[in-house]
Coordinates of C-alpha atoms in Angstrom, one line a residue:
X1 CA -38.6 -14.1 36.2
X2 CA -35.1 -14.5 37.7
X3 CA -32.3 -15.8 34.7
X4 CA -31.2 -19.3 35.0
X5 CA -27.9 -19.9 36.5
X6 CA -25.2 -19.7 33.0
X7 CA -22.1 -22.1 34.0
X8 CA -19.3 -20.4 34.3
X9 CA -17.6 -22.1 30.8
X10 CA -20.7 -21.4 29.5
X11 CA -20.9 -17.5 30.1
X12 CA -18.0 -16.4 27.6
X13 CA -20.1 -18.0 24.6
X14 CA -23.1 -16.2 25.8
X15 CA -21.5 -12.9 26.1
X16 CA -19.8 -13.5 22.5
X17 CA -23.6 -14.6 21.3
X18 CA -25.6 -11.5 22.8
X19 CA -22.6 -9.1 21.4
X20 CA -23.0 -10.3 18.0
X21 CA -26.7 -10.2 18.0
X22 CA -26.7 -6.8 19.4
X23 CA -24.0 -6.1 16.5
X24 CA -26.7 -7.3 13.9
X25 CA -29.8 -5.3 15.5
X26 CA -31.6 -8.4 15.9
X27 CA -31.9 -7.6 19.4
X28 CA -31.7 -4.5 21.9
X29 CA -31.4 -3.4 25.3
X30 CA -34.6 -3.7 26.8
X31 CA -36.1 -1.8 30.3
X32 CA -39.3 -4.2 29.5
X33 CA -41.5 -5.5 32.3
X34 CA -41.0 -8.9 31.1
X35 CA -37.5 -11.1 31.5
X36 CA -37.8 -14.8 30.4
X37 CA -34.6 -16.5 31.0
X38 CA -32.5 -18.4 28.7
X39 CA -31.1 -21.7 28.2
X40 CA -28.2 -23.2 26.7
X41 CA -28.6 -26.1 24.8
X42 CA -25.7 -28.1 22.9
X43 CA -25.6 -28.7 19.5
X44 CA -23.9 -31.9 17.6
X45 CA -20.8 -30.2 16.6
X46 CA -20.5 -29.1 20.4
X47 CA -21.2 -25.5 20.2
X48 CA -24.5 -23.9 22.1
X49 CA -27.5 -22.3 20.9
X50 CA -29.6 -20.1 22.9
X51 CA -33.0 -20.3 23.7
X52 CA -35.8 -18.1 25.8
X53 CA -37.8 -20.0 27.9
X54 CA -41.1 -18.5 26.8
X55 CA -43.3 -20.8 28.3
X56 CA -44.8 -18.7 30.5
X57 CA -45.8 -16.2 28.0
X58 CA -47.2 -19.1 25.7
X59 CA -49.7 -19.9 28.8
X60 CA -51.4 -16.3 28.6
X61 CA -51.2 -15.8 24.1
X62 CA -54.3 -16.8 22.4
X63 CA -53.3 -19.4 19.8
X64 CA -53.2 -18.2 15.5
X65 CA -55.8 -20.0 14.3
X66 CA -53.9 -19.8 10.9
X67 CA -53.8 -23.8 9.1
X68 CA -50.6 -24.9 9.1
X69 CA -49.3 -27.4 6.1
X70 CA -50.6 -31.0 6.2
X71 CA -47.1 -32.5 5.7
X72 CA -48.5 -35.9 4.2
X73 CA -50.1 -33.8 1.4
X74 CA -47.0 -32.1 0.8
X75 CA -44.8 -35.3 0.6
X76 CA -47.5 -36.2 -1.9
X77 CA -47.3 -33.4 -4.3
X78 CA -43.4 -32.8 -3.9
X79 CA -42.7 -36.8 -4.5
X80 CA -44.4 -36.7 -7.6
X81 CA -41.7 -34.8 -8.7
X82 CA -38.3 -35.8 -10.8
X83 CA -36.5 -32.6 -9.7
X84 CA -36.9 -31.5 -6.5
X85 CA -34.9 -28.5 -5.1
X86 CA -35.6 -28.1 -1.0
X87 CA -34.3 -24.2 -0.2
X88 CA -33.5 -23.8 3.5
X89 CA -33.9 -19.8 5.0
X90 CA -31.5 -18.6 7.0
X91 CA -32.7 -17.9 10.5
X92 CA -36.0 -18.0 8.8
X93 CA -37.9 -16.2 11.9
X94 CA -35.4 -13.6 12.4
X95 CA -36.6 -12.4 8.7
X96 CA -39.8 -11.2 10.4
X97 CA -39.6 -7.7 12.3
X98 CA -41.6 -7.3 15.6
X99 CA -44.0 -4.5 15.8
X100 CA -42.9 -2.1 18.3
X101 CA -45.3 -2.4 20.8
X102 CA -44.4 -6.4 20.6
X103 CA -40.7 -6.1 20.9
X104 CA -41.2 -6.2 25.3
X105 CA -43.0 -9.1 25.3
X106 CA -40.2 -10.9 23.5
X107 CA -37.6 -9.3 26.4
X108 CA -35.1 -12.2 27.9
X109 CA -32.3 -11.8 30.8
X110 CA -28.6 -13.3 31.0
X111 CA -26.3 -12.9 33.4
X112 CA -25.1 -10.0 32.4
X113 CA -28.1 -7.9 31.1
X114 CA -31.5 -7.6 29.8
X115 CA -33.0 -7.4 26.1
X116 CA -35.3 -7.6 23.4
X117 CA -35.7 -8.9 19.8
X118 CA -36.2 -6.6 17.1
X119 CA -37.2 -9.9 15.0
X120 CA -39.5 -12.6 15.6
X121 CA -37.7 -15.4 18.4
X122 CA -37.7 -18.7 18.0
X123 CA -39.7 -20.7 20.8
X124 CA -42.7 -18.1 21.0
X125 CA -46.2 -20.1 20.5
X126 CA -47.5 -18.7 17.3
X127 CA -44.3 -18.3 15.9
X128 CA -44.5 -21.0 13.5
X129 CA -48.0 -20.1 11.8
X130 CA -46.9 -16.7 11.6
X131 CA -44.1 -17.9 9.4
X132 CA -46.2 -20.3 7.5
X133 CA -48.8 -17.4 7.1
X134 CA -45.9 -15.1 5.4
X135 CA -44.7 -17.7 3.6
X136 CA -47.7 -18.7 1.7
X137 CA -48.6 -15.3 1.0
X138 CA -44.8 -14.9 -0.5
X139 CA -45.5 -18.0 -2.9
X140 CA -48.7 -17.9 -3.6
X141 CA -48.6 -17.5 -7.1
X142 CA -46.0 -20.2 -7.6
X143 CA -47.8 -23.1 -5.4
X144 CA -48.3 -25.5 -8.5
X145 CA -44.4 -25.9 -8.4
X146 CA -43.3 -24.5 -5.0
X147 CA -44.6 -25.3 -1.4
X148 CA -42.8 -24.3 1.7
X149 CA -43.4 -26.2 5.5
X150 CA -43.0 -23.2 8.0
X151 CA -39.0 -22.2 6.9
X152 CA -38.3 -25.8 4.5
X153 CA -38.8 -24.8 0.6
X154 CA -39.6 -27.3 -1.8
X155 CA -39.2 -26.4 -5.4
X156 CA -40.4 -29.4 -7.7
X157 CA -40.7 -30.1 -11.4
X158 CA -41.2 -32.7 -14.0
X159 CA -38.3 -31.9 -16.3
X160 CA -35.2 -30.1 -15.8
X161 CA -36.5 -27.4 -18.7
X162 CA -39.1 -26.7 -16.1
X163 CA -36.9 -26.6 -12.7
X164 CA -34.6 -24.6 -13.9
X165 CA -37.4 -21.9 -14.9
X166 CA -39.0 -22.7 -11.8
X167 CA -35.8 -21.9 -9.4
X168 CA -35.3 -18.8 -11.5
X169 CA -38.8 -17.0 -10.3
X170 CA -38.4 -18.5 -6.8
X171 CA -35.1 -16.9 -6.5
X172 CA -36.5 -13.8 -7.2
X173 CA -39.3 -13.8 -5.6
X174 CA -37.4 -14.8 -2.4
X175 CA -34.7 -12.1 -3.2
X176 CA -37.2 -9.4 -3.5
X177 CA -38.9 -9.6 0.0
X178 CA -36.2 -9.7 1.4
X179 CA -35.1 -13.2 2.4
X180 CA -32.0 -15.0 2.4
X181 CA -30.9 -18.9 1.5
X182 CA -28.5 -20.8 3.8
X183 CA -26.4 -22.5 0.7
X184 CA -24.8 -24.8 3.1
X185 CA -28.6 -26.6 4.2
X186 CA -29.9 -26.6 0.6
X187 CA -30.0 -29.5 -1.5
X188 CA -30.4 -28.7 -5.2
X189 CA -31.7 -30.6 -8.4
X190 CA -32.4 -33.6 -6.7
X191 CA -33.9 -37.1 -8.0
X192 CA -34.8 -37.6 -4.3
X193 CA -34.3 -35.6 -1.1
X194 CA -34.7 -35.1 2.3
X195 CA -37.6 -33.3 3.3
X196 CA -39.5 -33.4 6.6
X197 CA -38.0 -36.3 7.6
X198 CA -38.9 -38.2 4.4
X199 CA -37.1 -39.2 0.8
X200 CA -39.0 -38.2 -1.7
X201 CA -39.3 -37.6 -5.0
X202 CA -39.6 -40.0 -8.4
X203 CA -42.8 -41.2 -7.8
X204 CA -41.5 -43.6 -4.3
X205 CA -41.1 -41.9 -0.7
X206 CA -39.4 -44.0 2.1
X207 CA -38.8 -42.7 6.0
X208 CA -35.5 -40.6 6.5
X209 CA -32.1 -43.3 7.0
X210 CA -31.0 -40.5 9.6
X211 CA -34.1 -40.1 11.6
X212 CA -34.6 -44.0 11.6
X213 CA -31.0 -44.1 12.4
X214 CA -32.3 -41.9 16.1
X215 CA -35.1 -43.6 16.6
X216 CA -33.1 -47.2 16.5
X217 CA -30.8 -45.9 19.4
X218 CA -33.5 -45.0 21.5
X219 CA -33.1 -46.6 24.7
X220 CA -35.3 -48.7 26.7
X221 CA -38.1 -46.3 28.0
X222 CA -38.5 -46.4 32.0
X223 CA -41.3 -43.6 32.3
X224 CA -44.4 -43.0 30.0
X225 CA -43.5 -39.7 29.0
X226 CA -40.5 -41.4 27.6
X227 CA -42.6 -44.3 26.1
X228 CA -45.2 -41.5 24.4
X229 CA -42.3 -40.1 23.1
X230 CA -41.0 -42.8 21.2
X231 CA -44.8 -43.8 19.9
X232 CA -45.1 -40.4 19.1
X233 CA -41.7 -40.6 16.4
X234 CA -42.5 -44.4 15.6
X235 CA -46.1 -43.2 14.8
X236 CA -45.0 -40.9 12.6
X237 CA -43.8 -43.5 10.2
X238 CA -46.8 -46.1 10.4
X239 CA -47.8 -46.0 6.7
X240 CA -44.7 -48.2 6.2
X241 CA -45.4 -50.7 8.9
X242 CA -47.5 -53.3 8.1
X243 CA -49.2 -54.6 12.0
X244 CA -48.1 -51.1 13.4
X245 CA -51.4 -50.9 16.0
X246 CA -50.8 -54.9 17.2
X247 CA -46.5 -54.2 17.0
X248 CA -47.1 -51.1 19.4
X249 CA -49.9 -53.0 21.5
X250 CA -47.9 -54.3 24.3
X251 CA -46.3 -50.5 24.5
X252 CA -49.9 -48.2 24.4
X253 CA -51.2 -50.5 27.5
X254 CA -48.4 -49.2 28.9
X255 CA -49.7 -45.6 28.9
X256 CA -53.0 -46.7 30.6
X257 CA -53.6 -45.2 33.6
X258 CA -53.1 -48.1 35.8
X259 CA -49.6 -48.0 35.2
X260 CA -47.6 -46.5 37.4
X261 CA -45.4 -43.8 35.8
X262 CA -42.2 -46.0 36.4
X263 CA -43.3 -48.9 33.7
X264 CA -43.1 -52.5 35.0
X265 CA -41.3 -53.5 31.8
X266 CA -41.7 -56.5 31.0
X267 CA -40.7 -59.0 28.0
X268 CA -43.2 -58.8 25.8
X269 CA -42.7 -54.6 25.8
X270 CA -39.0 -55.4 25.3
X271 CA -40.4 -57.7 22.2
X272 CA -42.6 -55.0 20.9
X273 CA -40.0 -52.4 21.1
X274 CA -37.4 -54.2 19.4
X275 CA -39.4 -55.8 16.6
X276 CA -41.0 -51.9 15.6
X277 CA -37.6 -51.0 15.3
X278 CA -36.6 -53.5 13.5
X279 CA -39.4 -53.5 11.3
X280 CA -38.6 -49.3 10.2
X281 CA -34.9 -50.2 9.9
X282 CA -36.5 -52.6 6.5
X283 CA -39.5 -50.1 5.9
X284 CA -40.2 -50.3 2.2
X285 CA -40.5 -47.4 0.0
X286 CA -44.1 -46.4 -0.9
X287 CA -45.2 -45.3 -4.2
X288 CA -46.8 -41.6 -4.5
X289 CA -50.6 -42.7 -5.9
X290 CA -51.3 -41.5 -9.7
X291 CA -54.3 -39.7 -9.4
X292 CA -55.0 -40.7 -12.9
X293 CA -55.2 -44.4 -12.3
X294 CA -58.0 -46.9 -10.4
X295 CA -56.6 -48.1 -6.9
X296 CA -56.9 -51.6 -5.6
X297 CA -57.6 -51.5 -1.3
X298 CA -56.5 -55.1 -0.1
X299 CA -58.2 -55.2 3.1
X300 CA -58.3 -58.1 5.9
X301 CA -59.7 -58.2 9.7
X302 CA -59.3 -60.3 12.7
X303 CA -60.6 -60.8 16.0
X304 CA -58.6 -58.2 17.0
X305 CA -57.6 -55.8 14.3
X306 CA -58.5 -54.5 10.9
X307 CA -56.4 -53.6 7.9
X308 CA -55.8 -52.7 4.8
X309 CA -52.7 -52.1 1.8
X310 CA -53.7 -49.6 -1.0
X311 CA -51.7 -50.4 -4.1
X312 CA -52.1 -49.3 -7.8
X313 CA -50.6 -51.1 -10.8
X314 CA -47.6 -49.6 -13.0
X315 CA -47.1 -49.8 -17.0
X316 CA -45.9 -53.5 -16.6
X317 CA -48.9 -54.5 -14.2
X318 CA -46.8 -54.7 -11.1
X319 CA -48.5 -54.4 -8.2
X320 CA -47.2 -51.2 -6.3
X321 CA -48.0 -50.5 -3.0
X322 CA -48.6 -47.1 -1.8
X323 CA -49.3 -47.0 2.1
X324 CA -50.5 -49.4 5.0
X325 CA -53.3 -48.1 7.1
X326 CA -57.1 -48.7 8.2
X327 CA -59.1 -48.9 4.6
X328 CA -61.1 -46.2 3.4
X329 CA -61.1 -43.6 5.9
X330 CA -57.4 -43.6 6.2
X331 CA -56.8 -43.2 2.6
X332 CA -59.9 -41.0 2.1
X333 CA -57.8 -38.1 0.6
X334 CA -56.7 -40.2 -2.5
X335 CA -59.8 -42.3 -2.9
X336 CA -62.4 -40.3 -2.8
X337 CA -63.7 -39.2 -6.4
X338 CA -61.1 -42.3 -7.7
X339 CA -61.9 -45.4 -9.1
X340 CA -61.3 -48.1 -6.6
X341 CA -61.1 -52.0 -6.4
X342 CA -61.7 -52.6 -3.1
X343 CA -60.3 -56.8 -2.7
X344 CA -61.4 -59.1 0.2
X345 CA -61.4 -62.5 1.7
X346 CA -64.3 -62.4 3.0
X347 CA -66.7 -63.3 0.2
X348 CA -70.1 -62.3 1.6
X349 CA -68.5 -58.4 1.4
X350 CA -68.9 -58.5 -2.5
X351 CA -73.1 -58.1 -2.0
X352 CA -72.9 -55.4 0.4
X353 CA -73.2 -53.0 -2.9
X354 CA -75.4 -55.1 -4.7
X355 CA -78.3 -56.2 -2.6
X356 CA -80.5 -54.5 0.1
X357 CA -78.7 -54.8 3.8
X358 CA -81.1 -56.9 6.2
X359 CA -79.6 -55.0 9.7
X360 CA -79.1 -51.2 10.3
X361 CA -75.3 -52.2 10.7
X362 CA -74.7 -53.3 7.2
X363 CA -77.4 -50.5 6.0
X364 CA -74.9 -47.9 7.5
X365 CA -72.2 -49.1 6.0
X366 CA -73.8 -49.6 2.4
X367 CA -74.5 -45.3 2.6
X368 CA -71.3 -44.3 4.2
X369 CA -69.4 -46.4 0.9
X370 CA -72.0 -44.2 -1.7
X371 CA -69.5 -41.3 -1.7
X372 CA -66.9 -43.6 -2.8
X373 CA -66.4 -45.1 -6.6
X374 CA -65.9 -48.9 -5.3
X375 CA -66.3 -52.5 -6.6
X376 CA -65.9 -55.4 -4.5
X377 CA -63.8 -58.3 -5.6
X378 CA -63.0 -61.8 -3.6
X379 CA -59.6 -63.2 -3.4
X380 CA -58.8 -66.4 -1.7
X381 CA -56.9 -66.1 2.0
X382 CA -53.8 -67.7 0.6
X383 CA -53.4 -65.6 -2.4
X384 CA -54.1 -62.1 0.1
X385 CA -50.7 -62.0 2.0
X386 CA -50.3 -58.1 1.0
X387 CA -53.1 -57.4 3.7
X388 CA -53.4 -60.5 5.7
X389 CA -53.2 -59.4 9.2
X390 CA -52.4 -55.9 8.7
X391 CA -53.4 -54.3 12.1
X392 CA -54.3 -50.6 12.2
X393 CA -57.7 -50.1 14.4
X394 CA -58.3 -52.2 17.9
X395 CA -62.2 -53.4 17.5
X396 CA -64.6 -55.7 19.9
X397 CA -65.3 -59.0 19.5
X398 CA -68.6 -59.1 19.5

């Protein structure tokens, strides 16, 4: 491939970039077969990073089949925490040395020349879960206390006693493969902290001020890969949302293919869009569930949606609510094995464990519930506001 045309104010930076990486053997001259081209992009502070385009090489590499971190998991077991440290690698890929007979695959041209990375470059497809794969083996005997998310570090503890321990081993274990700590990204001994794009930690998680900060400036989207894109970050937070499917209605038919790509927007998108911002600007924080303690699932339906708030109570009784979502399947990861109270306005549910169904519907539903520990409870509609209305799953009127 031919190198994409540097501006001129641009090529000065580039050559000062390539010198210092060559300085720091993370890359070499290359006489490779391959040449991806690279790309300047700006950062905030107005200096530029490079990036290869390796795009084309991610269309022919077979994808890792490694298992990446479920991030919600994570944000549960680090929130539980009262002292979270979150330990940011420096150039966390460039830790990794490439196997020789990789390093030409990885080759890249400026303007000037052509070479290759002794490390592992950002941008290439299985990058990430090759990163995620070293890490875990790295920590694996200090995951009650330490879980990483590809190059992101949490260290978390109950009492300070612990954390301090706990940093102590991490630090060496860290130190003795090899790896380094940007000081200036890390944020240690926290109550609550940043981490992927959450604050967490005490028991209560709530969406990042800074990433909901982005997402409100978002402009009006004119095209539906912009209008993807901002359901995509909006969907991201939905837990905290209560009537997140009906809020983004007006916006998904949008993406149907009878649109045209230039959307016809209209005023009730322009009211969707700026009541879902508006509505994660307030987002509450949610409490991490206590695996010890019974659950109560407040669930309601309509015509048009079904939905459900999963809550548990504190020391003082106070209804607490943990996350905003579709009912049982949603929340499957917490509930199942737990004690649950499952509360309804719809009084003929309380029978459905008690008595034998009389269609294959309600039969159906009666087995899929045995795996769960549940009782059924009725609460009148005007007492049930926590879940009245609460849309999460588009179903038929039938």
């Amino acid at each position: 491939m031919h190198p994409y045309r540097i501006p001129i104010a641009l090529q000065q930076e580039v050559d000062r970039q390539i010198n210092e990486l060559l300085h720091l053997k993370l890359i070499e001259p290359s006489e490779s077969e391959w040449a991806h081209p690279i790309v300047c992009v700006s950062k905030k502070n107005g200096s530029i990073r490079l990036c290869v385009d390796y795009r084309h090489l991610n269309s022919f590499t077979i994808a890792d089949a490694y298992p990446m971190q479920n991030a919600k998991d994570l944000l549960f077991e680090v929130g539980q925490a009262n002292y979270i440290t979150v330990l940011d690698l420096t150039k966390g890929y460039w830790q990794i040395s490439m196997a020789e007979e990789a390093k030409p695959y990885t080759a890249f041209v400026t303007h000037h020349g052509h070479y290759q990375f002794c490390v592992m470059p950002f941008g290439m497809k299985n990058a990430g879960s090759t990163f995620q794969k070293v890490m875990d083996q790295v920590l694996v005997k200090h995951r009650a206390y330490c879980r990483s998310y590809i190059d992101d570090v949490a260290v978390f503890s109950k009492t300070w006693e612990q954390h301090i321990k706990h940093l102590c081993v991490v630090f060496q274990t860290i130190q003795r493969v090899g790896f380094t700590i940007n000081l200036n990204k890390c944020n240690f001994a926290r109550r609550r902290v940043k981490f992927l794009g959450h604050v967490v930690g005490s028991g209560q998680h709530s969406p990042d001020p800074g990433k909901v900060e982005s997402i409100k400036n978002i402009s009006v989207p004119t095209t539906k890969k912009e209008i993807r894109s901002f359901l995509g970050l909006t969907s991201y937070y939905r837990e905290y949302i209560p009537n997140f499917a009906s809020l983004v209605l007006p916006l998904t038919e949008l993406t149907k293919n009878r649109v045209p790509n230039i959307i016809p927007w209209n005023e009730v998108a322009e009211q969707a869009f700026t009541k879902l911002k508006a509505q994660l600007v307030k987002a509450p924080s949610l409490y991490t569930p206590d695996l010890s303690k019974p659950y109560q699932l407040y669930t309601d339906a309509s015509a048009t949606a079904i939905g459900a708030c999963l809550s548990q109570n504190d020391e003082k009784g106070k209804d607490n609510p943990i996350a905003f979502f579709k009912a049982l399947k949603r929340f499957d990861s917490w509930n199942f094995g737990a004690e649950i109270e499952v509360i309804s306005d719809h009084n003929p549910l309380t029978y459905l464990t008690l008595t034998t169904p009389q269609s294959a519907k309600l039969t159906r539903w009666a087995l899929a519930l045995q795996r769960y520990n549940i009782a059924i409870s009725y609460r009148k509609g005007v007492k049930h506001g926590n879940a009245d209305a609460l849309s999460r799953l588009p179903i038929p009127v039938s």
